[in-house]
CSV table of C-alpha atoms (C1' of nucleotides) in Angstrom, one decimal:
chain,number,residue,atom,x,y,z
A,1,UNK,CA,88.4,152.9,282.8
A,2,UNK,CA,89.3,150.4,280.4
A,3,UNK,CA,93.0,153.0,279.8
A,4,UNK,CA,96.0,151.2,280.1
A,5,UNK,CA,97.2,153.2,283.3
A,6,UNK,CA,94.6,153.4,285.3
A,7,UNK,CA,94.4,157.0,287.7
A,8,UNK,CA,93.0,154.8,290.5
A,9,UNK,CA,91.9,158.5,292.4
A,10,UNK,CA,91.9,158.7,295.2
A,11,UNK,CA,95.1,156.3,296.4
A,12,UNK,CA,97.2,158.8,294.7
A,13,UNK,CA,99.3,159.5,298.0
A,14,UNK,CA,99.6,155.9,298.0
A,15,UNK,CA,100.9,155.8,295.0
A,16,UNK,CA,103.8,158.4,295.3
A,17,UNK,CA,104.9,156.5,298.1
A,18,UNK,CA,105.3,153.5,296.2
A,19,UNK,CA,107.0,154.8,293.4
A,20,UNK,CA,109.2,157.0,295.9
A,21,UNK,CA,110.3,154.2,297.5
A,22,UNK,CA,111.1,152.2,294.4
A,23,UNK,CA,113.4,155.1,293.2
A,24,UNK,CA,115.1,156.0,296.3
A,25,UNK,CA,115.8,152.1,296.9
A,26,UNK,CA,117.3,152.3,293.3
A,27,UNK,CA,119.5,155.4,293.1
A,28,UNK,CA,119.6,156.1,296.5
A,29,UNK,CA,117.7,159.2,298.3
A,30,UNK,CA,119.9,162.2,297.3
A,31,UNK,CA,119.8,161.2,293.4
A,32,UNK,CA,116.2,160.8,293.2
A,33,UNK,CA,114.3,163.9,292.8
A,34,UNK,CA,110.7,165.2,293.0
A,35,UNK,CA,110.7,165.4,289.3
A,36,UNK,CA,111.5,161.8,288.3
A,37,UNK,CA,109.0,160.7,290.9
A,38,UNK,CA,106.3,163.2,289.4
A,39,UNK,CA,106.9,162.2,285.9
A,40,UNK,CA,106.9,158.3,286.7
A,41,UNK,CA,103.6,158.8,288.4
A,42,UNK,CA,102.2,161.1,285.0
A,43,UNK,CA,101.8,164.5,287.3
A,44,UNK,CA,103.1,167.5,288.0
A,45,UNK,CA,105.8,168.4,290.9
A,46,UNK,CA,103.4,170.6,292.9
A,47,UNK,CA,100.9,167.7,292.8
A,48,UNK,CA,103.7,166.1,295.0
A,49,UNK,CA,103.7,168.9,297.4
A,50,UNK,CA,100.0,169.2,297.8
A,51,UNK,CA,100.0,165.2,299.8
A,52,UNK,CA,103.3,166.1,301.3
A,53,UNK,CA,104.9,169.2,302.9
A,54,UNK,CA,108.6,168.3,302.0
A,55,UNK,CA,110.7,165.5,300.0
A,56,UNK,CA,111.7,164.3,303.6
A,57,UNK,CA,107.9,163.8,304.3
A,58,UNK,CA,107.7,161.6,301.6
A,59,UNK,CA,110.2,158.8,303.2
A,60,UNK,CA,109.2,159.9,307.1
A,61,UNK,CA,105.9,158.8,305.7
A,62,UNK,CA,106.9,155.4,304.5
A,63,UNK,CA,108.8,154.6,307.7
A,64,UNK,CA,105.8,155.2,309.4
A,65,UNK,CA,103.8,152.8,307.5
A,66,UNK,CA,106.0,150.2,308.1
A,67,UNK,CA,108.0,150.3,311.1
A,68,UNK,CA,105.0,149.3,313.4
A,69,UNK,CA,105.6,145.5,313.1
A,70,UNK,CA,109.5,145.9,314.3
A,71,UNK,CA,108.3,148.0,317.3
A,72,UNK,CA,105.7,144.9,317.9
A,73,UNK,CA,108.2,142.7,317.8
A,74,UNK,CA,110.6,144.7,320.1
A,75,UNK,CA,107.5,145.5,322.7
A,76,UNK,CA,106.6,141.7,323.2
A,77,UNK,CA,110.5,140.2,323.1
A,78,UNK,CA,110.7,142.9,325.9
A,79,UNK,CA,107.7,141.5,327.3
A,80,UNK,CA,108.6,137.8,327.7
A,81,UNK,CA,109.9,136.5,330.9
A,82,UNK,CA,113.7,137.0,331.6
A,83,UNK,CA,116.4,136.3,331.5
A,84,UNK,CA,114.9,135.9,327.4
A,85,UNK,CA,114.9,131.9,326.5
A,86,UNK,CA,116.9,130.7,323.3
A,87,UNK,CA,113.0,130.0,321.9
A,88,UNK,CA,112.4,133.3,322.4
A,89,UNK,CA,115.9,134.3,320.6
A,90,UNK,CA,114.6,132.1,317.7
A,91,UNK,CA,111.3,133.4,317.9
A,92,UNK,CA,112.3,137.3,317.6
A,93,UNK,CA,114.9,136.4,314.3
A,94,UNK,CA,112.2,134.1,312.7
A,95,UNK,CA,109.6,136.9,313.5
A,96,UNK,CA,111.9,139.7,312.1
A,97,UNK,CA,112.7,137.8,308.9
A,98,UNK,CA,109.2,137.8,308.0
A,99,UNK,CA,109.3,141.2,308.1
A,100,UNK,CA,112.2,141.9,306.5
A,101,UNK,CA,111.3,140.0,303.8
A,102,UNK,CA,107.6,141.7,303.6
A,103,UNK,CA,109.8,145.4,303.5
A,104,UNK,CA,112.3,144.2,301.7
A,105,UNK,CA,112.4,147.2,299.6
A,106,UNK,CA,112.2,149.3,303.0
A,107,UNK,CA,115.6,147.5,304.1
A,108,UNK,CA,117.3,148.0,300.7
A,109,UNK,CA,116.9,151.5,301.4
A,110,UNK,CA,118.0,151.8,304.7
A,111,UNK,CA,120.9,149.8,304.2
A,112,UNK,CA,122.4,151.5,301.4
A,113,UNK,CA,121.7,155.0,303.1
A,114,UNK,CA,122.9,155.0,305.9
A,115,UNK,CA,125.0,158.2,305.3
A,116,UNK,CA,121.5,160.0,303.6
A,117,UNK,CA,119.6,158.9,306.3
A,118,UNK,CA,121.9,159.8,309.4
A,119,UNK,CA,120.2,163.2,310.3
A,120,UNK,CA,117.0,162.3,308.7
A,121,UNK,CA,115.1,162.0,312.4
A,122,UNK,CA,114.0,158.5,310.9
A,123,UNK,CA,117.8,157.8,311.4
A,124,UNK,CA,118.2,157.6,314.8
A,125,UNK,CA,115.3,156.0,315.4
A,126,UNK,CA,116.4,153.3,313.3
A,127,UNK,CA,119.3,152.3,314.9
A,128,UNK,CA,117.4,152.3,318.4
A,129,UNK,CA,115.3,149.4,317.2
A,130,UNK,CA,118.4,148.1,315.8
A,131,UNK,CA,120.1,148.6,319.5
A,132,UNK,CA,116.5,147.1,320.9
A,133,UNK,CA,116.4,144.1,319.2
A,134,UNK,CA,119.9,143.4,320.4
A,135,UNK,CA,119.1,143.9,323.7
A,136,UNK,CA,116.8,140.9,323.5
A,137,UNK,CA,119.2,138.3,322.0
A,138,UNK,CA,122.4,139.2,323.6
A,139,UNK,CA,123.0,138.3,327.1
A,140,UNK,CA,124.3,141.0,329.0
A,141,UNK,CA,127.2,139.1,330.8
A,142,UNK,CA,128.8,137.3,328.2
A,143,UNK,CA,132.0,137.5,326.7
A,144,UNK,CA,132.5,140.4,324.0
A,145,UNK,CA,132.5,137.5,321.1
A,146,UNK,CA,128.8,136.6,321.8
A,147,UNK,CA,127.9,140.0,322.0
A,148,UNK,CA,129.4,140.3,318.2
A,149,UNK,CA,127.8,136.9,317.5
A,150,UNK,CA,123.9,138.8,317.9
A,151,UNK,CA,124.7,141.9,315.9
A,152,UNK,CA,126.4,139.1,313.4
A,153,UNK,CA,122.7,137.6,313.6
A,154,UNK,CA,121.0,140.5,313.0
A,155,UNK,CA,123.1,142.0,310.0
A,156,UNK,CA,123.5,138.8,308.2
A,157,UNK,CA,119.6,138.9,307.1
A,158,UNK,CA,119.9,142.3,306.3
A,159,UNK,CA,122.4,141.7,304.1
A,160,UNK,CA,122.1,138.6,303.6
A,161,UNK,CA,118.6,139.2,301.9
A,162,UNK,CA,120.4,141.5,299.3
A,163,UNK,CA,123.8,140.3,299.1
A,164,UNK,CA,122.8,136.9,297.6
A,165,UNK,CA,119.6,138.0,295.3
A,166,UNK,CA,122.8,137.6,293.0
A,167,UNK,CA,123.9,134.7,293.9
A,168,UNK,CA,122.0,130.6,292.2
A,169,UNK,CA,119.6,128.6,294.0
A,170,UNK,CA,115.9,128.7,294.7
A,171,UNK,CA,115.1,132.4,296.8
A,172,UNK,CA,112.9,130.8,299.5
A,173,UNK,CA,116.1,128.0,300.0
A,174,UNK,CA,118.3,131.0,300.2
A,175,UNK,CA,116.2,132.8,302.8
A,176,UNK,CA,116.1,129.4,304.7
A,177,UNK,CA,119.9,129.4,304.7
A,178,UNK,CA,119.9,133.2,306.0
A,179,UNK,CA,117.9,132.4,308.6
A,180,UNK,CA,119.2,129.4,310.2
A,181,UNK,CA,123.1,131.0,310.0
A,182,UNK,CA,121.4,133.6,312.3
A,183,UNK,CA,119.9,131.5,314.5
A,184,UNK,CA,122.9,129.7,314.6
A,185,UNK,CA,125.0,132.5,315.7
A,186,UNK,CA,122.7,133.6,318.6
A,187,UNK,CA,122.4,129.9,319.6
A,188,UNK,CA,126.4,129.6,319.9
A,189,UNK,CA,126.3,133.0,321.6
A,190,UNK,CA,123.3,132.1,324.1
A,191,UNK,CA,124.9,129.0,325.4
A,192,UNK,CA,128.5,130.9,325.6
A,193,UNK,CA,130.1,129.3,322.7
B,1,UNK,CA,156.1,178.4,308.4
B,2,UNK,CA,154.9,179.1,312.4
B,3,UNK,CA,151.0,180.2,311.2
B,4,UNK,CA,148.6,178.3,312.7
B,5,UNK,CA,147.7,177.0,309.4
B,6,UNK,CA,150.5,175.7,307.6
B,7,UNK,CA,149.9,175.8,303.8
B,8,UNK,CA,152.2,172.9,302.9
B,9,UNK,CA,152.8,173.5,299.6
B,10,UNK,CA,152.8,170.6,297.3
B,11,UNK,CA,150.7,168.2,299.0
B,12,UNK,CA,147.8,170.1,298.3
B,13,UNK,CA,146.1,167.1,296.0
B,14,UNK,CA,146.6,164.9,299.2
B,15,UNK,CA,145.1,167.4,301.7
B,16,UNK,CA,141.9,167.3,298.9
B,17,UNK,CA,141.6,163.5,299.2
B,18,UNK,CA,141.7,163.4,303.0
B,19,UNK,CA,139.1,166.7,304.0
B,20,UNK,CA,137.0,164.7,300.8
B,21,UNK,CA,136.9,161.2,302.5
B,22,UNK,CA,136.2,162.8,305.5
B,23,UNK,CA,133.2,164.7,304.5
B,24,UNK,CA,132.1,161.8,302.4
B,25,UNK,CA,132.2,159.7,304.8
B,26,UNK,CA,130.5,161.6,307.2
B,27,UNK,CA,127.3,163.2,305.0
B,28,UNK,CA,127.9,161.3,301.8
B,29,UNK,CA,129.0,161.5,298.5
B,30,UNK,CA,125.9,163.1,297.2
B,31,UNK,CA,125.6,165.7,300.1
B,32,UNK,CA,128.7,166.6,299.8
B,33,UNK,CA,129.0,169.4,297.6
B,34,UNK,CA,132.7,171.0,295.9
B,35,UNK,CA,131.9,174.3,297.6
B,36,UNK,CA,132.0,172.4,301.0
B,37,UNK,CA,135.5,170.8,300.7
B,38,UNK,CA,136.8,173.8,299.2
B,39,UNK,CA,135.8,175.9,302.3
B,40,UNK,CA,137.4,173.3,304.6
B,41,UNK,CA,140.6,173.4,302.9
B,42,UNK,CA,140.3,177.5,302.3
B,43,UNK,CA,140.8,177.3,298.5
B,44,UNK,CA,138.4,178.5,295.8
B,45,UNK,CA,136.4,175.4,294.0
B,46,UNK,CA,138.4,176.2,291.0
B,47,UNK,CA,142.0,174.8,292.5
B,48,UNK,CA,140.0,171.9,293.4
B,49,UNK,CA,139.6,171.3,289.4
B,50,UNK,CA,143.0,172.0,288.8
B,51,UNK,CA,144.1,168.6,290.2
B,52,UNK,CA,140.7,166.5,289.6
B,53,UNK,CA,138.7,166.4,286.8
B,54,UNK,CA,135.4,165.8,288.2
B,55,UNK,CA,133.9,165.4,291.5
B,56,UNK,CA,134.2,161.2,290.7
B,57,UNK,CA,137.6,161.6,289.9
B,58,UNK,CA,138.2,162.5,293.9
B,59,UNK,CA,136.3,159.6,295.1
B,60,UNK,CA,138.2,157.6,292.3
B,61,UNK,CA,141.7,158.7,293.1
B,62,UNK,CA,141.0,157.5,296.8
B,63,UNK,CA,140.0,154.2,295.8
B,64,UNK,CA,142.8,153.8,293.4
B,65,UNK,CA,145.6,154.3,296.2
B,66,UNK,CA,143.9,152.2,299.0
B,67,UNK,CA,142.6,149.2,297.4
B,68,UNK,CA,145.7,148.0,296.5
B,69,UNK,CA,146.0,146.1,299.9
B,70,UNK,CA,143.1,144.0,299.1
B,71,UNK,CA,143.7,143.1,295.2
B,72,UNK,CA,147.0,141.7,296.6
B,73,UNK,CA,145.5,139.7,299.1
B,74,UNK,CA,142.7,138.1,296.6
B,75,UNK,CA,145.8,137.4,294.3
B,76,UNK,CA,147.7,135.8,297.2
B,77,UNK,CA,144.7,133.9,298.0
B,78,UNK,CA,144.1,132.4,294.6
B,79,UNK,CA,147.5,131.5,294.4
B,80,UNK,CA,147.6,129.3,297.2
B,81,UNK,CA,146.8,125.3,296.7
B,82,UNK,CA,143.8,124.3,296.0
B,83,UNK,CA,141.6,123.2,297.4
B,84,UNK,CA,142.3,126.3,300.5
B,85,UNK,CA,143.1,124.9,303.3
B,86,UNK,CA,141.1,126.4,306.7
B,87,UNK,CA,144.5,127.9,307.4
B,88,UNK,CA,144.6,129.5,304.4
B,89,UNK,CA,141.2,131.5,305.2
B,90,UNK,CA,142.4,132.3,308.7
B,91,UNK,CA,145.1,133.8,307.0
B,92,UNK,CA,143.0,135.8,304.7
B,93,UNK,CA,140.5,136.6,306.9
B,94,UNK,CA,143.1,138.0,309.4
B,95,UNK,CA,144.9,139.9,306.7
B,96,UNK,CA,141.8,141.3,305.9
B,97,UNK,CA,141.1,143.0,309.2
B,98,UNK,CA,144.5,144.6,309.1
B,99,UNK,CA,143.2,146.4,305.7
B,100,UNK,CA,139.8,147.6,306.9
B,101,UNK,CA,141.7,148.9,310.6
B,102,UNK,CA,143.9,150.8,308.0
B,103,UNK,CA,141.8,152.0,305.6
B,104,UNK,CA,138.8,152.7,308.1
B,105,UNK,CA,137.2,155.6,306.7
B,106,UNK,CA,137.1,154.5,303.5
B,107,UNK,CA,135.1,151.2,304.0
B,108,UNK,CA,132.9,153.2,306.4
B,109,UNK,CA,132.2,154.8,303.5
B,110,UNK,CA,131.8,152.3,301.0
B,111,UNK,CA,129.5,150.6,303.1
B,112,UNK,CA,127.3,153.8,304.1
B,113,UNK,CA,127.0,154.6,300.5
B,114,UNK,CA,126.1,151.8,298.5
B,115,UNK,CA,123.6,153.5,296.7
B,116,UNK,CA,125.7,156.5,295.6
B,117,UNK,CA,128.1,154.0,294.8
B,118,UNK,CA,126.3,152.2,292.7
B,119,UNK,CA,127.0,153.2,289.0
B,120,UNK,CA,130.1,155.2,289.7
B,121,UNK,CA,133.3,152.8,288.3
B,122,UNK,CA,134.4,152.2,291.6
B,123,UNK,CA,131.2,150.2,292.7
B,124,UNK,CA,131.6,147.4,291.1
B,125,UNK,CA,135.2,146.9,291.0
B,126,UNK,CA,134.2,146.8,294.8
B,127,UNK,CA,132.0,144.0,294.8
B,128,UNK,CA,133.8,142.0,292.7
B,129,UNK,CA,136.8,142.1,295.2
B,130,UNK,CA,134.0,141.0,297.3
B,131,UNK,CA,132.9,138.2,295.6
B,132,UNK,CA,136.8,137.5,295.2
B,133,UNK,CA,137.2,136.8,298.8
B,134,UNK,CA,134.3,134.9,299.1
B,135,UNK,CA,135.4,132.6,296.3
B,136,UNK,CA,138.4,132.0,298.3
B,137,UNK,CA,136.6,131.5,301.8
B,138,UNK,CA,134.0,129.3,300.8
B,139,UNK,CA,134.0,125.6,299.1
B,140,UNK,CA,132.0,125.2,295.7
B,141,UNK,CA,130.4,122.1,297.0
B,142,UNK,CA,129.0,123.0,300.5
B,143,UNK,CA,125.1,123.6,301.7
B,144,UNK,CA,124.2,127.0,301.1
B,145,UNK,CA,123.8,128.1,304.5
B,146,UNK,CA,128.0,127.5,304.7
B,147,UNK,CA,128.1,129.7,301.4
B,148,UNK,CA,126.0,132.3,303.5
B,149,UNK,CA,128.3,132.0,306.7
B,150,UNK,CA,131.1,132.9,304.3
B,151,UNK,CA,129.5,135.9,303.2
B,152,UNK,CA,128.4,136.4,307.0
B,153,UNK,CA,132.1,136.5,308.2
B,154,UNK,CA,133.3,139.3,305.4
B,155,UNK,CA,129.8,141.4,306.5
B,156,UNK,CA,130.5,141.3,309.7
B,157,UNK,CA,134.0,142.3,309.7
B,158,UNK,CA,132.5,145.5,307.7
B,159,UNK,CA,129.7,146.2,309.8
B,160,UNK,CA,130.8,145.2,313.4
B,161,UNK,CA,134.1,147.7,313.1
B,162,UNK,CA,131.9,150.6,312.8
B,163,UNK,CA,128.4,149.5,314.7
B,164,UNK,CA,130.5,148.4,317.6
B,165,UNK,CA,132.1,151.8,318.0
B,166,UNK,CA,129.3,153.2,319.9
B,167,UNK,CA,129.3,149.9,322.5
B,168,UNK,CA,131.1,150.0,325.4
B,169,UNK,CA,134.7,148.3,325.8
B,170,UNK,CA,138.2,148.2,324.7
B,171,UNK,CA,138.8,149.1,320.6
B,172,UNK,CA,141.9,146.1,320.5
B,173,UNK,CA,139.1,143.3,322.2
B,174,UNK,CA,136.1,144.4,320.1
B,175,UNK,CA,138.5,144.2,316.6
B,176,UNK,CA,139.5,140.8,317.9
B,177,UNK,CA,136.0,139.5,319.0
B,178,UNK,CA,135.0,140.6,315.5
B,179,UNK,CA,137.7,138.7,313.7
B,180,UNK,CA,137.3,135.7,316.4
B,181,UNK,CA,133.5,135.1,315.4
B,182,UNK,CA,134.9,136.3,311.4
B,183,UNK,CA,137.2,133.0,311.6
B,184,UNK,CA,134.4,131.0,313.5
B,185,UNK,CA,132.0,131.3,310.6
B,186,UNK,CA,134.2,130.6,308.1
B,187,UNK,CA,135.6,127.4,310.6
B,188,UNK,CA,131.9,125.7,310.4
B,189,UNK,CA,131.6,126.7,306.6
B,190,UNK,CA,135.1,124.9,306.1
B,191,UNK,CA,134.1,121.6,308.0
B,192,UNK,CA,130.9,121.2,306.9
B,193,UNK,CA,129.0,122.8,309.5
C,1,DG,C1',93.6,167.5,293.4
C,2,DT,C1',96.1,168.9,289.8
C,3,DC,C1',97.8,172.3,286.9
C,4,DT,C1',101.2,176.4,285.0
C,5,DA,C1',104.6,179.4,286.2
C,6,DT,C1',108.2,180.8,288.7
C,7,DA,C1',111.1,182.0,292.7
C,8,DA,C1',115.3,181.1,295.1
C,9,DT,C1',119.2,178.6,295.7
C,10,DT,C1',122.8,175.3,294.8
C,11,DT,C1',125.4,172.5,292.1
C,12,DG,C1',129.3,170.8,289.0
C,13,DA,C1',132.1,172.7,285.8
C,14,DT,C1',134.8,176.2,282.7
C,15,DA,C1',137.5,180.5,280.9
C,16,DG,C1',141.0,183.3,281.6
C,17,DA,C1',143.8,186.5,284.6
C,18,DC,C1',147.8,186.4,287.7
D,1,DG,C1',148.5,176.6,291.4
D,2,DT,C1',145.3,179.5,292.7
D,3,DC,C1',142.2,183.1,291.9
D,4,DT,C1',137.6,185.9,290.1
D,5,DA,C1',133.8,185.5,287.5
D,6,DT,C1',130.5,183.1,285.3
D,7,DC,C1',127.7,179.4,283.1
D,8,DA,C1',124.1,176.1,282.4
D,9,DA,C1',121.4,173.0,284.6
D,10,DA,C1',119.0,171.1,288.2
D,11,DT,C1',116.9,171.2,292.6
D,12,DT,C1',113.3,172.2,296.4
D,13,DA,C1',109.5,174.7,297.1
D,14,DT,C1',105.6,178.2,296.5
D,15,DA,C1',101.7,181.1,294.5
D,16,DG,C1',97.6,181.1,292.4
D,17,DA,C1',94.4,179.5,288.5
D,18,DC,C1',91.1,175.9,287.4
DNA sequence: GTCTATAATTTGATAGAC
DNA sequence: GTCTATCAAATTATAGAC
């Protein structure tokens, strides 16, 4: 101790995901390879391969770390009583903008690789949640425009979030902003327009 | 002439842009190697260098003769009185969906690849024609959550022509739901909310 | 757990014949 | 305009020493 970099042993694993993520969310997953990761973490490729089996591994890996609390959130909207109550509706979007915002890196990556990830097994399995959150804010009967209206809801705050980092103003006001346009459009689609 | 495979002599520069867009669009930039659109097309990679320079210069040359649509359309926007008028932005935002229906797989791609996209030229001509639109749609003045429905109706034009592909339905009435809850957003941005 | 060394393959790109 | 042949570089991945 007492180095500038600390080796902090022992999190290594930890530590590649990190700066995996960082890089693919950058330059995108194709560009990045196993030897700018190594050489922004100070080791060697093979040290990569000895806490993961593939590069693939490496972003299966994060997935898995961090897609629990969307699968939560899908399991109890599916839970609550139907047909699903505009509170509920609210709840789910408020709910999945806290996690967005807490994998924002996560959604950066998934957002502008779609085409990397498509037969990436993680992939599919995205869009299901994508598909199962839908389920919960759009009423099955109504008119095609409210149907549009939910996946409106649901891909303005993932772009949203990215789209206006750009853009003046305080962050936390702009996340506000996000989040009640959504709301707003599942509110206007829950009633019937 | 009568072979299966008509050679078609002459349009061979054409042919490359269309197998290339295709298998861009489909695996992405980055996955998609020379070798691969060569094969498709049943020339060598060499004749693929005799009428591009470089694997960008494909992806370039694609951009260059399909994006003329939209710079006209900006330029026909700002030309208009100000302050726009709510017509004005129907107008554009109709317009607009004309372009992506024609030029479909190229904004599938542009929006699947964002990363790839990111430092090659064409990427941020791109976003600047998006920020061009949005400057027309919304008003300088209004809360930001009427700036963010601005940038909501442009996303979801993007998104909902290819996510809603999958859904169930008519093509004509999911385009026109789109554009319906498009012109909505940019409606309550226009009044005030 | 990390290293050196290297295998095996693929890629974008060029030179020069026809 | 298309071909053969080839290049230099980069990539994922492995073997085996320490």
């Amino acid at each position: 101790m007492g180095t500038g970099k600390q080796q902090r042993r022992g999190d290594t694993r930890q530590r590649i995901q990190d700066v995996a993520l960082e890089l693919f969310a950058e330059q995108g997953y194709e560009k990045t390879s196993l030897r700018e990761i190594s050489e922004k973490l100070d080791v060697t490729k093979a040290a990569l391969y000895y806490h993961f089996k593939t590069k693939e591994d490496i972003l299966t890996s994060i997935f898995d770390d961090l897609t629990g609390p969307i699968d939560e959130l899908i399991a109890w909207g599916h839970a609550q009583p139907q047909p699903v109550s505009l509170e509920t509706k609210k709840d789910v979007l408020t709910r999945y903008s806290a996690i967005l915002i807490n994998a924002a890196p996560l959604f950066r990556f998934m957002q502008e690789n779609q085409a990397a990830m498509r037969d990436l097994k993680s992939g599919a399995s995205f869009k299901d949640r994508m598909l199962g959150l839908h389920e919960i804010l759009k009423d099955p009967d109504a008119p095609m425009a409210d149907q549009v209206r939910c996946f409106s809801a649901l891909f303005t705050m993932h772009a949203g979030m990215f789209v206006l980092k750009d853009a003046e103003g305080d962050p936390k006001e702009k996340r506000e902003a996000i989040l009640e346009v959504a709301i707003d459009l599942v509110t206007r689609a829950h009633t019937g327009g």
